[in-house]
Coordinates of C-alpha atoms in Angstrom, one line a residue:
X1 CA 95.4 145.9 97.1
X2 CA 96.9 145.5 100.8
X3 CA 100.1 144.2 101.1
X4 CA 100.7 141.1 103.5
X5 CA 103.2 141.4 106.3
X6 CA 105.3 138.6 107.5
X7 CA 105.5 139.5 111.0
X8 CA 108.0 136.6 111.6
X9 CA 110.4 138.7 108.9
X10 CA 111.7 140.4 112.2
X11 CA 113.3 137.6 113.7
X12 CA 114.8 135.8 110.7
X13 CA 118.3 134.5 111.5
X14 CA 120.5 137.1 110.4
X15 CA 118.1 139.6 112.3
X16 CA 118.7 138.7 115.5
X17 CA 121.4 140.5 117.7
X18 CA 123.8 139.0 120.4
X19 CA 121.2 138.5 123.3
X20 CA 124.3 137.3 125.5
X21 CA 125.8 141.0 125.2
X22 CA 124.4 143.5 127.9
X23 CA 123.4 146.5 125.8
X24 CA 120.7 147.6 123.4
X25 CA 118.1 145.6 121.3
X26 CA 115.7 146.4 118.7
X27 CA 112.4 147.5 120.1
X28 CA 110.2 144.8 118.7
X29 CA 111.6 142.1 120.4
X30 CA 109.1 141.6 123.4
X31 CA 110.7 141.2 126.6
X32 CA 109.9 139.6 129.9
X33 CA 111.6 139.5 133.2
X34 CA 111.0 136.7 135.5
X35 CA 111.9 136.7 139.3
X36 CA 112.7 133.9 142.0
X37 CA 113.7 134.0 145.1
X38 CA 115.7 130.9 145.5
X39 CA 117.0 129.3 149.2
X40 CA 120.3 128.0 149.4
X41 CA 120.3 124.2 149.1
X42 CA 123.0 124.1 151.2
X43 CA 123.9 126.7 154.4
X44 CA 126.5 127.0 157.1
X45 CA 128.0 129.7 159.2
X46 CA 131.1 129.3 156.6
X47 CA 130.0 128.9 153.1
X48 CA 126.6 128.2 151.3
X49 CA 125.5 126.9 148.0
X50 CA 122.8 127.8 145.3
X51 CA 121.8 125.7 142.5
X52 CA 119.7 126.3 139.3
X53 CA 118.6 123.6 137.5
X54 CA 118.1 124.5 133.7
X55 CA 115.6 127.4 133.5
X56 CA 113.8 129.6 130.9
X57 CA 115.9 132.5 129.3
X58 CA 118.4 134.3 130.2
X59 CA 120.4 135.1 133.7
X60 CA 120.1 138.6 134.5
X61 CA 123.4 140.2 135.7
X62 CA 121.6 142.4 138.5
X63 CA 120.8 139.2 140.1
X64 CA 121.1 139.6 143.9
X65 CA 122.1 137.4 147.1
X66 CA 120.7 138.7 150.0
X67 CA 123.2 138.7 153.2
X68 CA 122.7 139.5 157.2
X69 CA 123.8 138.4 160.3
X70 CA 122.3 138.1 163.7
X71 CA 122.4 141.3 166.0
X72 CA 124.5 139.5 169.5
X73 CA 124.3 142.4 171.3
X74 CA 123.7 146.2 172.1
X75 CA 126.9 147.2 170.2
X76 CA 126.1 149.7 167.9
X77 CA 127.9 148.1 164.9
X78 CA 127.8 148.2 160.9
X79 CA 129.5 146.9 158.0
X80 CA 132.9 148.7 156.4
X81 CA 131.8 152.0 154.7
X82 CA 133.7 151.3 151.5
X83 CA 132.4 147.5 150.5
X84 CA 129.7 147.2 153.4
X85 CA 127.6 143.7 153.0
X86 CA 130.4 142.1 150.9
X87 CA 133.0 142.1 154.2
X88 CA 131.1 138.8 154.8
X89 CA 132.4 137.3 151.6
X90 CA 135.3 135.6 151.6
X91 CA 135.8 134.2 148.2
X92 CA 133.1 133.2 145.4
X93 CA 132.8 131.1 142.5
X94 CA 130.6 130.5 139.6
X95 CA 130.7 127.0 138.4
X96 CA 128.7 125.4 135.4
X97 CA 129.0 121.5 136.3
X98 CA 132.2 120.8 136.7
X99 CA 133.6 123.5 134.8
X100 CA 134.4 126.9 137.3
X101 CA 133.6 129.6 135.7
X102 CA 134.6 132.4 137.6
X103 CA 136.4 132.5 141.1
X104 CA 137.2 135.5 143.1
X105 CA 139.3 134.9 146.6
X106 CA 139.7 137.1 149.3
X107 CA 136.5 138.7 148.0
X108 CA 136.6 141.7 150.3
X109 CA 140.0 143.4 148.6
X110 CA 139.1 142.3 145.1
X111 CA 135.7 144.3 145.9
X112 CA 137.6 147.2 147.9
X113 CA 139.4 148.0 144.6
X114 CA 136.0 147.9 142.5
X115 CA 134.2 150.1 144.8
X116 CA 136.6 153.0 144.1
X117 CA 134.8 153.7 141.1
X118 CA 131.5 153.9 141.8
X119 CA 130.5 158.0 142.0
X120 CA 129.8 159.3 145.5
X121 CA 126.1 159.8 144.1
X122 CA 125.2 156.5 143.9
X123 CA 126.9 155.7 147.4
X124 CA 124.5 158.0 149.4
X125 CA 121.6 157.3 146.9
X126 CA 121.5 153.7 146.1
X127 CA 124.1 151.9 147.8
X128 CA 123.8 153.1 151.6
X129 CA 120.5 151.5 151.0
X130 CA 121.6 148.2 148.7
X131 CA 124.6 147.2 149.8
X132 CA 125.4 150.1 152.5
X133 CA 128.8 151.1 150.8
X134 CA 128.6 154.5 152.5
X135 CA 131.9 156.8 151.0
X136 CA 130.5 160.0 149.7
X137 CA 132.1 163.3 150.5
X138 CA 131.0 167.2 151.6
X139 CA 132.7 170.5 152.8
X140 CA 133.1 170.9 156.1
X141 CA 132.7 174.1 157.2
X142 CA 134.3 175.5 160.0
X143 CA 131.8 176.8 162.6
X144 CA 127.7 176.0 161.6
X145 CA 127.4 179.7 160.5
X146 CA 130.3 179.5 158.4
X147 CA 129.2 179.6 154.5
X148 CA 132.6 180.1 152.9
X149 CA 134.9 178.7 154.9
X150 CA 135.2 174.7 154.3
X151 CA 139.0 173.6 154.4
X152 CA 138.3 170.2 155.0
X153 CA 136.6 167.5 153.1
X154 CA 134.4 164.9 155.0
X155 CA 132.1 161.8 154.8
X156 CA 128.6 162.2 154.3
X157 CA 125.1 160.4 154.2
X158 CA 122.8 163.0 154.4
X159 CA 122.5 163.4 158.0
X160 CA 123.3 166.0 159.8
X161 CA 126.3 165.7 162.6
X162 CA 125.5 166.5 165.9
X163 CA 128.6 169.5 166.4
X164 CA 131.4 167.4 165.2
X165 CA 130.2 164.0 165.5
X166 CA 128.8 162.0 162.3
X167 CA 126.8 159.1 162.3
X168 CA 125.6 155.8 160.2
X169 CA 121.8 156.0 159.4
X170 CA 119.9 154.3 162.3
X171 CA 118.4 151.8 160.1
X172 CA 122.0 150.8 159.3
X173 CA 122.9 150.0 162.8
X174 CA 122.5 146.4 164.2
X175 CA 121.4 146.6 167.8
X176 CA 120.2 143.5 170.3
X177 CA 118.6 145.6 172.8
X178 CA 115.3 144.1 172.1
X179 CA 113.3 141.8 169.7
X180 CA 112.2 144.6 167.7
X181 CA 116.2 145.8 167.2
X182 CA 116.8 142.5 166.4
X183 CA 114.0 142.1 163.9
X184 CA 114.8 145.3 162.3
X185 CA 118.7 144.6 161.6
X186 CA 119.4 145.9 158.1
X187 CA 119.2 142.6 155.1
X188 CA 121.4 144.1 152.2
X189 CA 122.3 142.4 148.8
X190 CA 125.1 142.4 146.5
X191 CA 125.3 142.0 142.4
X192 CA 125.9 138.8 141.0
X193 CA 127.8 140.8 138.3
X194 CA 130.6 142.3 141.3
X195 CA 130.4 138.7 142.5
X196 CA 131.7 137.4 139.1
X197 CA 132.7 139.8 136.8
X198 CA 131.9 137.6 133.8
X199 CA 128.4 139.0 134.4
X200 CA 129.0 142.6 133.8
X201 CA 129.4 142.3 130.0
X202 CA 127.6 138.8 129.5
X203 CA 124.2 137.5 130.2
X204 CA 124.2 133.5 130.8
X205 CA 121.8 131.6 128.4
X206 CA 120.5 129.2 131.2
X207 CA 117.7 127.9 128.3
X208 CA 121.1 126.3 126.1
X209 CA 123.0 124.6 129.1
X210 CA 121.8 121.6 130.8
X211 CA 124.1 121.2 133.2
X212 CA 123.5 122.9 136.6
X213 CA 124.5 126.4 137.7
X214 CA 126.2 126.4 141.0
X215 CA 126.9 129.8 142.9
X216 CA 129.3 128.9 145.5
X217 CA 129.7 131.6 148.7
X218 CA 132.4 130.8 151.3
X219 CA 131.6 133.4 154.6
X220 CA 134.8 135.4 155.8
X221 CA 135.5 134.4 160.0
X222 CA 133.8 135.4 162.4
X223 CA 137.2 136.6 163.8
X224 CA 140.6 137.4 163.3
X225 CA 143.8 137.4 165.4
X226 CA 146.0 139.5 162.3
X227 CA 146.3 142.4 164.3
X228 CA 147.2 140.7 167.9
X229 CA 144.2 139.7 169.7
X230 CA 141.1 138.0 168.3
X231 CA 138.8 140.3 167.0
X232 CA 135.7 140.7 164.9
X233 CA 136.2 140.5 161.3
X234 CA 132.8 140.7 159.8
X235 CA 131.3 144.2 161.4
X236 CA 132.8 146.9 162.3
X237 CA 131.7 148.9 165.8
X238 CA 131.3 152.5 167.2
X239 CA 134.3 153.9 169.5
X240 CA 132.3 154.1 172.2
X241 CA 131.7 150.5 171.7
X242 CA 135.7 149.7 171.7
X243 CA 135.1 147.0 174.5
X244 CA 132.8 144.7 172.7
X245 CA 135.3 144.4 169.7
X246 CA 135.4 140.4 170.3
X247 CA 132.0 139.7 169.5
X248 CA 131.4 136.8 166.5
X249 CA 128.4 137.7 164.6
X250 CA 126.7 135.1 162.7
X251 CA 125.5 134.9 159.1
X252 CA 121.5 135.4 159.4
X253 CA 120.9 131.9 157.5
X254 CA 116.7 132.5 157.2
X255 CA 117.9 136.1 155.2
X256 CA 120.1 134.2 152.9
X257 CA 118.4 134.0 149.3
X258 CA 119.3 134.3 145.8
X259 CA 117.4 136.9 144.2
X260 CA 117.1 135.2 140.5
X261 CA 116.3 137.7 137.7
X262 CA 115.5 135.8 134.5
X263 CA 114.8 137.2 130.7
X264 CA 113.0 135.4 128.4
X265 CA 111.7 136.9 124.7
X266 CA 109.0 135.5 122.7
X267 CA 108.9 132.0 121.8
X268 CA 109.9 132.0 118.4
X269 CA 112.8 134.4 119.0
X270 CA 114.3 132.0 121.6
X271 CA 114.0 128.9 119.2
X272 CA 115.6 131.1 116.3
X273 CA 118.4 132.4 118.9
X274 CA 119.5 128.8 119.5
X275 CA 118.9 127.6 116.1
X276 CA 121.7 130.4 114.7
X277 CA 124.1 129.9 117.9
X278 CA 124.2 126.0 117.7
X279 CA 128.0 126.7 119.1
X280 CA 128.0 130.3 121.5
X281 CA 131.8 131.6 121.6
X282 CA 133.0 134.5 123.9
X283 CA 135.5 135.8 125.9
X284 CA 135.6 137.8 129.1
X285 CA 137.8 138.2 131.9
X286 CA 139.0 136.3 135.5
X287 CA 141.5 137.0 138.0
X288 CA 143.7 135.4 139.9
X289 CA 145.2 136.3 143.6
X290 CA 149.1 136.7 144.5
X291 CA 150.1 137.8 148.0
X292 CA 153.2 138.2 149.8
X293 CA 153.2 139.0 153.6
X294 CA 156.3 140.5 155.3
X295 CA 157.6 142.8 157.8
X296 CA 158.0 146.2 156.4
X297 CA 161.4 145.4 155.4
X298 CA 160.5 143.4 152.3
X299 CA 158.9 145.6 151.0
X300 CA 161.3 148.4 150.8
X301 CA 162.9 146.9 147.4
X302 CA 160.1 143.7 146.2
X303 CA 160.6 141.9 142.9
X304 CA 157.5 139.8 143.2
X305 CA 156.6 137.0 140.9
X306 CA 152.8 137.0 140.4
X307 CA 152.2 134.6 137.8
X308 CA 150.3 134.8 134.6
X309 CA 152.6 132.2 132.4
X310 CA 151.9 131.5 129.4
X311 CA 148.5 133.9 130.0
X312 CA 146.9 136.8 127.8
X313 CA 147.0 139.3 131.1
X314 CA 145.4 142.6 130.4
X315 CA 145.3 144.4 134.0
X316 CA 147.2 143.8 137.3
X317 CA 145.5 145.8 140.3
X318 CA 147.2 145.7 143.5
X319 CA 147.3 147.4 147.1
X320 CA 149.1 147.3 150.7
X321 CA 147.8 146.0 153.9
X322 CA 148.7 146.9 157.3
X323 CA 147.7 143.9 160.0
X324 CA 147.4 146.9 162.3
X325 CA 144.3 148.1 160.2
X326 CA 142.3 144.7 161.4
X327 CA 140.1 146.0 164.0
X328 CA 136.6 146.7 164.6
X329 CA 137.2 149.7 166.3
X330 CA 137.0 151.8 163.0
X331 CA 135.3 152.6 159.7
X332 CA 137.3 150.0 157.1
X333 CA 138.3 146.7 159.3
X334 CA 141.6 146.0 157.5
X335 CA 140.5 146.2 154.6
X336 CA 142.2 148.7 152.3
X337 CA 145.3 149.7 150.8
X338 CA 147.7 151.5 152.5
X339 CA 150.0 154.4 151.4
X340 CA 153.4 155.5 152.1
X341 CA 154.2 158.0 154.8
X342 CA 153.6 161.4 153.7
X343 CA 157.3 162.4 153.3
X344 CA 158.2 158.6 151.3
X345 CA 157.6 157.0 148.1
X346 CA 155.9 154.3 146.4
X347 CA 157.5 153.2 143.1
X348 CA 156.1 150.4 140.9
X349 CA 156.8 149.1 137.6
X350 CA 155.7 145.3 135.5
X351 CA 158.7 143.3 134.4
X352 CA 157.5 140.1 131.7
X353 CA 158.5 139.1 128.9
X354 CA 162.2 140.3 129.7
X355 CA 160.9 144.2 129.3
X356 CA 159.9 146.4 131.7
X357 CA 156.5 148.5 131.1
X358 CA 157.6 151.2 132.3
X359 CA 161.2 152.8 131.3
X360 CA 161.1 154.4 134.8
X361 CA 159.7 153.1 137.5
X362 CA 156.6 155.5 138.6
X363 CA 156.3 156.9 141.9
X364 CA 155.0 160.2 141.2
X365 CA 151.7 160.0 143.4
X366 CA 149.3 161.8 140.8
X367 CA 150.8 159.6 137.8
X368 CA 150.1 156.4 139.7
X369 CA 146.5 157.7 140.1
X370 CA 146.2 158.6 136.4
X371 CA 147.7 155.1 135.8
X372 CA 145.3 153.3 137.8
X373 CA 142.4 155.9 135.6
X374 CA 143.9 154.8 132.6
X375 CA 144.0 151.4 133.8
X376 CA 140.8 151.2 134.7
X377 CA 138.9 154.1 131.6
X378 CA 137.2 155.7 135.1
X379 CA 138.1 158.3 138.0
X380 CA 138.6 156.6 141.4
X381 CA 135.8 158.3 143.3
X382 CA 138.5 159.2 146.5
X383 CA 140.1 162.6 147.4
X384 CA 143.7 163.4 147.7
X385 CA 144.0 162.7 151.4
X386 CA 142.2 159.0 151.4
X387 CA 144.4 157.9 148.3
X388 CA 147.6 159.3 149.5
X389 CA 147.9 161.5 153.0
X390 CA 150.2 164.7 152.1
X391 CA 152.0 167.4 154.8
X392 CA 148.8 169.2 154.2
X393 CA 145.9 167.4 155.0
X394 CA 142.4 167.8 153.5
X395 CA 141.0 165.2 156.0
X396 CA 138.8 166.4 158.9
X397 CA 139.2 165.7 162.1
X398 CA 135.6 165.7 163.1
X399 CA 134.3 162.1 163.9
X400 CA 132.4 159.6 162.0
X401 CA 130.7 156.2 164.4
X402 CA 133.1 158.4 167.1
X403 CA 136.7 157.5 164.9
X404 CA 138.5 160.6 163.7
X405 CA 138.3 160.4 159.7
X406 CA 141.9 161.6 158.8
X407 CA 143.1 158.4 161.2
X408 CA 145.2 156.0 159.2
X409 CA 144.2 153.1 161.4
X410 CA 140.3 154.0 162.6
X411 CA 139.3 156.5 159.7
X412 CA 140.2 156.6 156.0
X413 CA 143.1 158.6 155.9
X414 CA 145.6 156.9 153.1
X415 CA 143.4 153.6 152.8
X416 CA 142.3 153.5 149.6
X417 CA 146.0 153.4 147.9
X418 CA 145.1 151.3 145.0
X419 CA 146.7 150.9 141.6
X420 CA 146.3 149.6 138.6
X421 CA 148.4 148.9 135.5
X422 CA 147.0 148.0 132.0
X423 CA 149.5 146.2 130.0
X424 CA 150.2 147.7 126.6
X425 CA 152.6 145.4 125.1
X426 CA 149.4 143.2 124.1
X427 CA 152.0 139.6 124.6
X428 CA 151.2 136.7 125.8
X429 CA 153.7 136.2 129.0
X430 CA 156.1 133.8 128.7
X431 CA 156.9 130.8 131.0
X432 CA 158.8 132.8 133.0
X433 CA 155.5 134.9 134.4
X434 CA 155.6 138.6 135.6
X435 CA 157.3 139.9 138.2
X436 CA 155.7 143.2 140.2
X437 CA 158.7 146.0 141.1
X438 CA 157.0 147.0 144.7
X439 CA 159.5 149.4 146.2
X440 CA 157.6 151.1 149.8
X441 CA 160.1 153.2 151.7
X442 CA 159.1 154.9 155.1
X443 CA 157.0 151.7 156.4
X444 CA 155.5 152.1 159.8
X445 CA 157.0 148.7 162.0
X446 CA 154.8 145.5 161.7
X447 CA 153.4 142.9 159.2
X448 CA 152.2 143.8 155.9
X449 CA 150.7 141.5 153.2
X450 CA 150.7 142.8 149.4
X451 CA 148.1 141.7 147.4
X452 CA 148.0 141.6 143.5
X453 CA 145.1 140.9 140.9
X454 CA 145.9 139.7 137.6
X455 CA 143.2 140.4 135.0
X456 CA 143.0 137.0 132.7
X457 CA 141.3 136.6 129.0
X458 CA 139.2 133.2 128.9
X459 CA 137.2 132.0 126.3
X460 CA 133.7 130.1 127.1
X461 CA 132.0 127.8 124.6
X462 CA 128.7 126.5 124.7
X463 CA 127.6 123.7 122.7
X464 CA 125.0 120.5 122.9
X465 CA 123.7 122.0 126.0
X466 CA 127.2 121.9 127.6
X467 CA 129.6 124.9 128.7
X468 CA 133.2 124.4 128.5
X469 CA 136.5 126.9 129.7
X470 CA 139.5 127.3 128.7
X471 CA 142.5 130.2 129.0
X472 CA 142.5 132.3 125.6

């Protein structure tokens, strides 16, 4: 006697698992991954927009927008090493009909701060080539014979310096010398989920809303005057170079696409999916932006409200920058967060909910950076000397695009100052909002601008093909 098999027993209703959460599914469940490449339906040199009308399946989080800009002349220039093709981003949202989703401003700090925790490996295997974030780190050794004698630390890409002077890739440079230079200039991409970090825990179910899905991109300038003169703000250019540090490159509008990724199962699994999630619930997080610019004065003792009444916050991130740091004419272009002079302090603390979360303010170097681990559950991927310069210096001095890489203004020397604190008290904040205790003594003269990040919880519901928002 043989035994009949209901092979629709494997997708019965209280069978199937959460397709909207990244992570694993059972085997059986046949999968397929669609791909479009989608043009913007509308383009400018300051923002774009793409639109999806209701599609199949799901919205794969390692969707990609493609960026470039158009070579203007023979400067040999590149993106920043630490967030490369996303300096061009300004601020992005993620909007469902009239409902925004996710918003991100001033894009190229939010995106400085992620970047510290991806692992030099991937840098100078994947992303030098993706995205060209370019900070990975050897020994540098001091002669070429030398085999045991590296007391400095330095960037590298896998190409070898000529004496002490490191360079970019050449396929990384952008070069107007000729049509083929121009033709050639490097087209890199950037994840939809470090665009909109609702994405990196959360695949969209495009087949249940029937609303459109607008990704909304607003370009950074093509200059900036934060540092005295008007400057380039979207590349960055070789020392050799420093006279052509006006030029305004524009955004490559033909090279501008949306790479759409989407995931679809078989038939019957969709139609039981959205019979047992008639109303989808889940939460994830946003952030808002608070920034305060000063001389260095005010920041020598800052109480600085940043918001977040009446909020769950989980995280505030925050960092320092220096309007001196806003040139071409180095590896970062301003963006970055500066430390204290080597002989100062930085303390920090929260104040909400009338209690501090720290009895002490911290100012302890290494327990900030094991806050901002702790903070964050990973290792910022940075070495002593690029998180905090010290009276004995790890940095070389050898060259990299012709800047010295210990320089606190042209290299990376004390730029990546970053930190993070994960509240603990797990309150709502009251009406009054938190404050951020910012106390930097020792400030070189000039105008700063602090920057804070606070991590919100929002809830998303989707129900009758319609998506709706709301603060948890």
């Amino acid at each position: 006697m043989t035994d009949i098999v209901d092979k629709n027993d494997d997708i019965s209703a209280d069978k199937i698992p959460s397709l909207i959460k990244i992570g694993e599914i059972p085997t059986e469940y046949g999968q397929s991954l669609h791909t479009d490449v989608i043009d913007a339906v509308t383009i400018n040199d300051n923002r774009c927009r793409f639109t999806l009308q209701r599609v199949a399946g799901f919205l794969h989080s390692n969707s990609k927008i493609t960026l470039a800009v158009v070579p203007n002349t023979t400067t040999k220039s590149y993106y920043p090493l630490n967030i490369g093709i996303s300096n061009l981003i300004q601020s992005a949202a993620l909007r469902v009909g009239n409902q925004t989703i996710c918003e991100i401003d001033d894009y190229q700090n939010f995106h400085s701060y992620q970047s510290l925790f991806v692992s030099n490996e991937d840098n100078v295997e994947r992303e030098q080539f993706l995205s060209q974030r370019c900070i990975n780190h050897q020994a540098i050794y001091e002669s070429e014979t030398s085999t045991n004698e590296a007391t400095k630390v330095g960037l590298d890409l896998g190409r070898n310096p000529d004496g002490t002077a490191f360079e970019l890739m050449p396929f990384q440079h952008h070069d107007a010398t000729n049509a083929s230079t121009i033709a050639n200039a490097p087209v890199y991409s950037v994840y939809l989920s470090d665009l909109f970090p609702f994405l990196r825990y959360n695949q969209l179910p495009c087949f249940l809303i029937n609303q459109e899905i607008h990704i909304d991109i607003t370009f950074a300038n093509t200059t900036s005057s934060l540092s005295g003169a008007s400057l380039s703000q979207r590349l960055c250019v070789n020392n050799a170079d420093a006279a052509s540090n006006d030029v305004e490159y524009l955004i490559d509008q033909n090279e501008v696409k949306l790479v759409y990724d989407s995931i679809t199962y078989d038939g019957e699994i969709m139609q039981k999916y959205a019979e047992q999630n008639k109303k989808l619930v889940f939460q994830y997080v946003d952030y808002r932006l608070a920034k305060r610019t000063g001389n260095q004065t005010e920041f020598t003792n800052l109480t600085f409200p940043i918001g977040g009444n009446g909020r769950l916050v989980s995280k505030v991130f925050f960092g320092l920058q220096h309007n001196t740091n806003y040139t071409p004419v180095s590896l970062l272009n301003g963006v970055v967060a500066k430390d204290t002079p080597a002989n100062q302090t930085l303390s920090v603390n929260l104040l909400y909910n009338d209690l501090y979360e720290f009895n002490v303010d911290r100012k302890n170097p290494a327990l900030l950076f094991h806050t901002t681990q702790a903070a964050e559950g990973k290792v910022p991927m940075v070495n002593k000397d690029e998180y905090q310069t010290g009276l004995v210096p790890c940095l070389t001095t050898d060259t990299f695009e012709g800047h010295a890489q210990n320089s606190g203004v042209a290299g990376v020397g004390g730029l990546f100052r970053w930190t993070a604190i994960k509240t603990n008290k797990g309150q709502r904040v009251n009406n009054k909002g938190m404050d951020l205790i910012y106390k930097s003594s020792g400030l070189a003269a000039g105008t700063y601008t602090l920057r804070a990040y606070l991590e919100l919880v929002k809830v998303a519901t989707i129900e009758n093909g319609q998506m709706n928002v709301y603060f948890a």
